[in-house]
């Protein structure tokens, strides 16, 4: 079974600065998808960004970008110009192209300091 | 109109009771899931149904019984509730043939067993 590891239980960033959240995964598959979800205190699960494993180009969504290293099985999230509203739990997730289940990492709690 | 709706949002009950959580999606998806988020925020998949058929059944006590009357509904019944069942339970849905698409999550049901 695939596993997803987020090695940083907590991270902190100053407002307007940049922060990188780490994620590694273990799989024997070649075709899969990776996601970052954000969960604010409201509990809502919000998709931040997604990456197809077959694409070499790193995904970008406004202030959010990823560093996808397929050989290293690494998928980090970079948040630029951090805002107070970015404070939340961030979950890295893996989804196989073969089946439907999405597996999550343990999460990283991000604090943004004004 | 809520895409994935769960009821109730909060559930407080005594040990030993039986309770149900309901989930409905109006997105036309064919696959639905139950996830459990414990107090440490870890999100773990419990069950997955595709067109009313169980396709994922993780190591979950058999006190938990999912039921899918149709592909738009997935309910979770829990017998003989225990203290350790206290958690937030999320329902989610997706299309089986679209693994690159995000899961749509409900807002969660916070279950407290006293």
mmCIF file of C-alpha atoms in Angstrom:
data_model
loop_
_atom_site.group_PDB
_atom_site.id
_atom_site.type_symbol
_atom_site.label_atom_id
_atom_site.label_comp_id
_atom_site.label_asym_id
_atom_site.label_seq_id
_atom_site.Cartn_x
_atom_site.Cartn_y
_atom_site.Cartn_z
ATOM 1 C CA UNK A 1 0.000 0.000 0.000
ATOM 2 C CA UNK A 2 1.106 3.498 -0.667
ATOM 3 C CA UNK A 3 2.233 5.661 2.211
ATOM 4 C CA UNK A 4 2.513 9.416 2.481
ATOM 5 C CA UNK A 5 4.879 11.051 4.955
ATOM 6 C CA UNK A 6 4.836 14.634 6.149
ATOM 7 C CA UNK A 7 7.810 15.037 8.441
ATOM 8 C CA UNK A 8 6.938 18.500 9.758
ATOM 9 C CA UNK A 9 4.086 18.388 12.296
ATOM 10 C CA UNK A 10 4.230 22.185 12.648
ATOM 11 C CA UNK A 11 5.659 25.061 10.663
ATOM 12 C CA UNK A 12 5.645 28.779 11.198
ATOM 13 C CA UNK A 13 6.123 31.644 8.743
ATOM 14 C CA UNK A 14 6.129 35.405 8.948
ATOM 15 C CA UNK A 15 3.448 37.170 6.958
ATOM 16 C CA UNK A 16 4.635 37.988 3.413
ATOM 17 C CA UNK A 17 7.475 35.464 3.658
ATOM 18 C CA UNK A 18 7.826 32.116 1.885
ATOM 19 C CA UNK A 19 7.470 28.693 3.455
ATOM 20 C CA UNK A 20 7.935 25.173 2.112
ATOM 21 C CA UNK A 21 6.064 22.153 3.399
ATOM 22 C CA UNK A 22 7.596 18.736 2.808
ATOM 23 C CA UNK A 23 5.965 15.541 1.615
ATOM 24 C CA UNK A 24 7.382 12.217 0.539
ATOM 25 C CA UNK A 25 5.533 9.137 -0.608
ATOM 26 C CA UNK A 26 6.211 5.512 -1.261
ATOM 27 C CA UNK A 27 4.778 3.697 -4.263
ATOM 28 C CA UNK A 28 5.689 1.121 -6.860
ATOM 29 C CA UNK A 29 3.269 2.597 -9.389
ATOM 30 C CA UNK A 30 4.255 4.884 -12.229
ATOM 31 C CA UNK A 31 0.903 6.532 -12.831
ATOM 32 C CA UNK A 32 -0.596 8.498 -9.973
ATOM 33 C CA UNK A 33 -1.674 11.914 -8.802
ATOM 34 C CA UNK A 34 -0.574 14.066 -5.908
ATOM 35 C CA UNK A 35 -2.546 16.698 -4.074
ATOM 36 C CA UNK A 36 -2.218 19.298 -1.378
ATOM 37 C CA UNK A 37 -5.304 20.037 0.673
ATOM 38 C CA UNK A 38 -5.793 22.813 3.187
ATOM 39 C CA UNK A 39 -7.986 22.412 6.262
ATOM 40 C CA UNK A 40 -8.708 25.652 8.160
ATOM 41 C CA UNK A 41 -10.357 25.592 11.607
ATOM 42 C CA UNK A 42 -13.732 25.412 9.865
ATOM 43 C CA UNK A 43 -12.833 21.736 9.052
ATOM 44 C CA UNK A 44 -13.549 22.247 5.387
ATOM 45 C CA UNK A 45 -11.164 20.356 3.082
ATOM 46 C CA UNK A 46 -9.974 22.709 0.337
ATOM 47 C CA UNK A 47 -7.891 21.622 -2.635
ATOM 48 C CA UNK A 48 -4.812 23.811 -2.963
ATOM 49 C CA UNK A 49 -2.989 22.241 -5.883
ATOM 50 C CA UNK A 50 -2.627 18.969 -7.773
ATOM 51 C CA UNK A 51 0.117 17.327 -9.848
ATOM 52 C CA UNK A 52 -0.019 14.541 -12.396
ATOM 53 C CA UNK A 53 2.933 12.175 -12.047
ATOM 54 C CA UNK A 54 3.383 11.953 -15.818
ATOM 55 C CA UNK A 55 3.958 15.702 -16.049
ATOM 56 C CA UNK A 56 7.472 16.932 -15.428
ATOM 57 C CA UNK A 57 6.402 20.542 -15.113
ATOM 58 C CA UNK A 58 5.670 21.608 -11.575
ATOM 59 C CA UNK A 59 2.108 22.770 -10.911
ATOM 60 C CA UNK A 60 1.480 26.366 -9.914
ATOM 61 C CA UNK A 61 -1.640 28.073 -8.592
ATOM 62 C CA UNK A 62 -1.097 31.755 -7.852
ATOM 63 C CA UNK A 63 1.032 31.921 -4.670
ATOM 64 C CA UNK A 64 1.180 28.131 -4.367
ATOM 65 C CA UNK A 65 3.638 25.976 -6.251
ATOM 66 C CA UNK A 66 5.063 22.500 -5.900
ATOM 67 C CA UNK A 67 8.474 20.949 -6.311
ATOM 68 C CA UNK A 68 7.758 17.491 -7.692
ATOM 69 C CA UNK A 69 10.727 15.160 -7.766
ATOM 70 C CA UNK A 70 9.424 11.844 -9.121
ATOM 71 C CA UNK A 71 12.626 9.864 -8.722
ATOM 72 C CA UNK A 72 12.991 11.010 -5.135
ATOM 73 C CA UNK A 73 9.238 10.568 -4.527
ATOM 74 C CA UNK A 74 9.059 14.024 -3.105
ATOM 75 C CA UNK A 75 6.248 16.567 -3.456
ATOM 76 C CA UNK A 76 6.803 19.771 -1.486
ATOM 77 C CA UNK A 77 4.483 22.769 -1.372
ATOM 78 C CA UNK A 78 5.815 26.306 -1.511
ATOM 79 C CA UNK A 79 3.641 29.156 -0.314
ATOM 80 C CA UNK A 80 4.887 32.574 -1.371
ATOM 81 C CA UNK A 81 3.871 35.903 0.148
ATOM 82 C CA UNK A 82 2.195 34.103 3.042
ATOM 83 C CA UNK A 83 -1.054 35.586 4.276
ATOM 84 C CA UNK A 84 -2.846 35.265 7.602
ATOM 85 C CA UNK A 85 -5.559 33.296 5.837
ATOM 86 C CA UNK A 86 -3.038 30.623 4.889
ATOM 87 C CA UNK A 87 -2.916 29.441 8.496
ATOM 88 C CA UNK A 88 -4.343 25.920 8.488
ATOM 89 C CA UNK A 89 -3.532 22.225 8.485
ATOM 90 C CA UNK A 90 -2.019 21.163 5.177
ATOM 91 C CA UNK A 91 -2.341 17.589 3.957
ATOM 92 C CA UNK A 92 -0.392 15.941 1.214
ATOM 93 C CA UNK A 93 -2.292 13.169 -0.571
ATOM 94 C CA UNK A 94 -1.571 10.397 -3.073
ATOM 95 C CA UNK A 95 -4.068 8.840 -5.455
ATOM 96 C CA UNK A 96 -3.363 5.879 -7.648
ATOM 97 C CA UNK A 97 -4.562 6.008 -11.248
ATOM 98 C CA UNK A 98 -5.678 2.374 -10.860
ATOM 99 C CA UNK A 99 -8.005 2.620 -7.922
ATOM 100 C CA UNK A 100 -9.978 5.280 -6.203
ATOM 101 C CA UNK A 101 -8.574 5.626 -2.745
ATOM 102 C CA UNK A 102 -6.786 8.781 -1.718
ATOM 103 C CA UNK A 103 -4.181 8.401 1.022
ATOM 104 C CA UNK A 104 -3.223 11.322 3.204
ATOM 105 C CA UNK A 105 -0.140 12.276 5.143
ATOM 106 C CA UNK A 106 -0.353 13.145 8.825
ATOM 107 C CA UNK A 107 -0.581 16.855 8.075
ATOM 108 C CA UNK A 108 1.449 19.973 8.846
ATOM 109 C CA UNK A 109 -0.014 22.728 10.958
ATOM 110 C CA UNK A 110 1.017 26.081 9.474
ATOM 111 C CA UNK A 111 1.007 29.200 11.615
ATOM 112 C CA UNK A 112 1.346 32.628 9.991
ATOM 113 C CA UNK A 113 2.721 35.372 12.219
ATOM 114 C CA UNK A 114 1.684 38.967 11.567
ATOM 115 C CA UNK B 1 -26.665 23.951 -2.888
ATOM 116 C CA UNK B 2 -24.202 21.832 -0.943
ATOM 117 C CA UNK B 3 -22.385 19.316 -3.118
ATOM 118 C CA UNK B 4 -21.678 16.753 -0.370
ATOM 119 C CA UNK B 5 -23.856 17.038 2.692
ATOM 120 C CA UNK B 6 -23.522 15.130 5.928
ATOM 121 C CA UNK B 7 -25.903 14.984 8.841
ATOM 122 C CA UNK B 8 -25.631 15.552 11.668
ATOM 123 C CA UNK B 9 -22.725 18.000 12.020
ATOM 124 C CA UNK B 10 -22.351 17.181 15.697
ATOM 125 C CA UNK B 11 -23.234 14.001 17.539
ATOM 126 C CA UNK B 12 -22.805 13.512 21.270
ATOM 127 C CA UNK B 13 -23.726 10.134 22.676
ATOM 128 C CA UNK B 14 -23.032 7.639 25.434
ATOM 129 C CA UNK B 15 -20.828 4.593 25.224
ATOM 130 C CA UNK B 16 -22.674 1.522 24.052
ATOM 131 C CA UNK B 17 -25.210 3.398 21.939
ATOM 132 C CA UNK B 18 -25.805 2.873 18.221
ATOM 133 C CA UNK B 19 -25.724 5.855 15.897
ATOM 134 C CA UNK B 20 -25.859 6.660 12.188
ATOM 135 C CA UNK B 21 -24.351 9.386 10.028
ATOM 136 C CA UNK B 22 -25.884 10.152 6.661
ATOM 137 C CA UNK B 23 -24.209 11.435 3.532
ATOM 138 C CA UNK B 24 -25.611 12.571 0.213
ATOM 139 C CA UNK B 25 -23.945 14.018 -2.875
ATOM 140 C CA UNK B 26 -25.628 15.811 -5.763
ATOM 141 C CA UNK B 27 -22.609 15.874 -8.082
ATOM 142 C CA UNK B 28 -23.479 12.797 -10.111
ATOM 143 C CA UNK B 29 -20.408 11.007 -8.765
ATOM 144 C CA UNK B 30 -20.278 7.223 -8.696
ATOM 145 C CA UNK B 31 -17.828 6.734 -5.831
ATOM 146 C CA UNK B 32 -18.214 7.696 -2.192
ATOM 147 C CA UNK B 33 -15.940 7.391 0.813
ATOM 148 C CA UNK B 34 -15.828 7.578 4.563
ATOM 149 C CA UNK B 35 -12.739 8.983 6.240
ATOM 150 C CA UNK B 36 -12.008 9.230 9.958
ATOM 151 C CA UNK B 37 -10.003 12.156 11.341
ATOM 152 C CA UNK B 38 -8.728 11.520 14.849
ATOM 153 C CA UNK B 39 -7.735 14.045 17.503
ATOM 154 C CA UNK B 40 -4.257 14.337 15.993
ATOM 155 C CA UNK B 41 -5.876 15.321 12.680
ATOM 156 C CA UNK B 42 -4.785 12.137 10.929
ATOM 157 C CA UNK B 43 -7.168 11.364 8.024
ATOM 158 C CA UNK B 44 -7.641 7.666 7.435
ATOM 159 C CA UNK B 45 -9.801 6.069 4.794
ATOM 160 C CA UNK B 46 -12.380 3.651 6.158
ATOM 161 C CA UNK B 47 -14.595 2.630 3.245
ATOM 162 C CA UNK B 48 -15.145 3.300 -0.413
ATOM 163 C CA UNK B 49 -18.196 2.445 -2.497
ATOM 164 C CA UNK B 50 -18.536 2.518 -6.262
ATOM 165 C CA UNK B 51 -22.072 2.317 -7.653
ATOM 166 C CA UNK B 52 -23.299 0.869 -4.357
ATOM 167 C CA UNK B 53 -20.566 -1.780 -4.307
ATOM 168 C CA UNK B 54 -17.990 -1.886 -1.532
ATOM 169 C CA UNK B 55 -14.505 -1.578 -3.049
ATOM 170 C CA UNK B 56 -12.344 -0.508 -0.130
ATOM 171 C CA UNK B 57 -12.717 -1.775 3.396
ATOM 172 C CA UNK B 58 -9.783 -0.846 5.547
ATOM 173 C CA UNK B 59 -9.103 -2.464 8.892
ATOM 174 C CA UNK B 60 -12.152 -1.107 10.628
ATOM 175 C CA UNK B 61 -14.019 -2.831 13.478
ATOM 176 C CA UNK B 62 -17.115 -4.596 12.254
ATOM 177 C CA UNK B 63 -19.142 -2.348 14.566
ATOM 178 C CA UNK B 64 -18.911 0.068 11.635
ATOM 179 C CA UNK B 65 -21.260 -0.807 8.813
ATOM 180 C CA UNK B 66 -21.583 1.377 5.728
ATOM 181 C CA UNK B 67 -24.678 1.228 3.592
ATOM 182 C CA UNK B 68 -25.176 2.641 0.122
ATOM 183 C CA UNK B 69 -28.835 2.560 -0.955
ATOM 184 C CA UNK B 70 -27.906 4.268 -4.229
ATOM 185 C CA UNK B 71 -24.832 5.878 -5.683
ATOM 186 C CA UNK B 72 -25.765 9.304 -4.318
ATOM 187 C CA UNK B 73 -25.956 8.150 -0.699
ATOM 188 C CA UNK B 74 -23.526 6.507 1.687
ATOM 189 C CA UNK B 75 -24.504 6.134 5.310
ATOM 190 C CA UNK B 76 -22.385 4.963 8.213
ATOM 191 C CA UNK B 77 -23.882 3.038 11.092
ATOM 192 C CA UNK B 78 -21.870 2.457 14.250
ATOM 193 C CA UNK B 79 -22.897 -0.108 16.850
ATOM 194 C CA UNK B 80 -21.854 -0.245 20.486
ATOM 195 C CA UNK B 81 -19.995 3.053 20.420
ATOM 196 C CA UNK B 82 -16.681 3.231 22.271
ATOM 197 C CA UNK B 83 -14.669 6.166 23.590
ATOM 198 C CA UNK B 84 -12.088 5.625 20.860
ATOM 199 C CA UNK B 85 -14.708 6.220 18.191
ATOM 200 C CA UNK B 86 -14.698 9.918 19.054
ATOM 201 C CA UNK B 87 -13.452 11.686 15.939
ATOM 202 C CA UNK B 88 -14.567 13.721 12.966
ATOM 203 C CA UNK B 89 -16.005 11.575 10.190
ATOM 204 C CA UNK B 90 -15.847 12.909 6.651
ATOM 205 C CA UNK B 91 -17.828 11.758 3.690
ATOM 206 C CA UNK B 92 -16.374 12.392 0.234
ATOM 207 C CA UNK B 93 -17.212 11.643 -3.376
ATOM 208 C CA UNK B 94 -15.542 11.466 -6.773
ATOM 209 C CA UNK B 95 -15.788 9.917 -10.219
ATOM 210 C CA UNK B 96 -14.098 6.527 -10.516
ATOM 211 C CA UNK B 97 -12.744 7.227 -13.980
ATOM 212 C CA UNK B 98 -11.157 10.511 -12.964
ATOM 213 C CA UNK B 99 -8.380 9.816 -10.432
ATOM 214 C CA UNK B 100 -6.769 13.144 -11.243
ATOM 215 C CA UNK B 101 -9.763 15.013 -9.962
ATOM 216 C CA UNK B 102 -10.098 16.061 -6.352
ATOM 217 C CA UNK B 103 -12.326 14.443 -3.813
ATOM 218 C CA UNK B 104 -15.272 16.548 -2.793
ATOM 219 C CA UNK B 105 -15.625 16.475 0.976
ATOM 220 C CA UNK B 106 -18.566 17.045 3.238
ATOM 221 C CA UNK B 107 -18.171 19.362 6.206
ATOM 222 C CA UNK B 108 -17.641 16.501 8.637
ATOM 223 C CA UNK B 109 -19.522 15.022 11.564
ATOM 224 C CA UNK B 110 -17.903 15.495 14.936
ATOM 225 C CA UNK B 111 -18.734 12.447 17.033
ATOM 226 C CA UNK B 112 -18.166 12.640 20.781
ATOM 227 C CA UNK B 113 -18.630 9.462 22.799
ATOM 228 C CA UNK B 114 -18.952 10.060 26.538
#
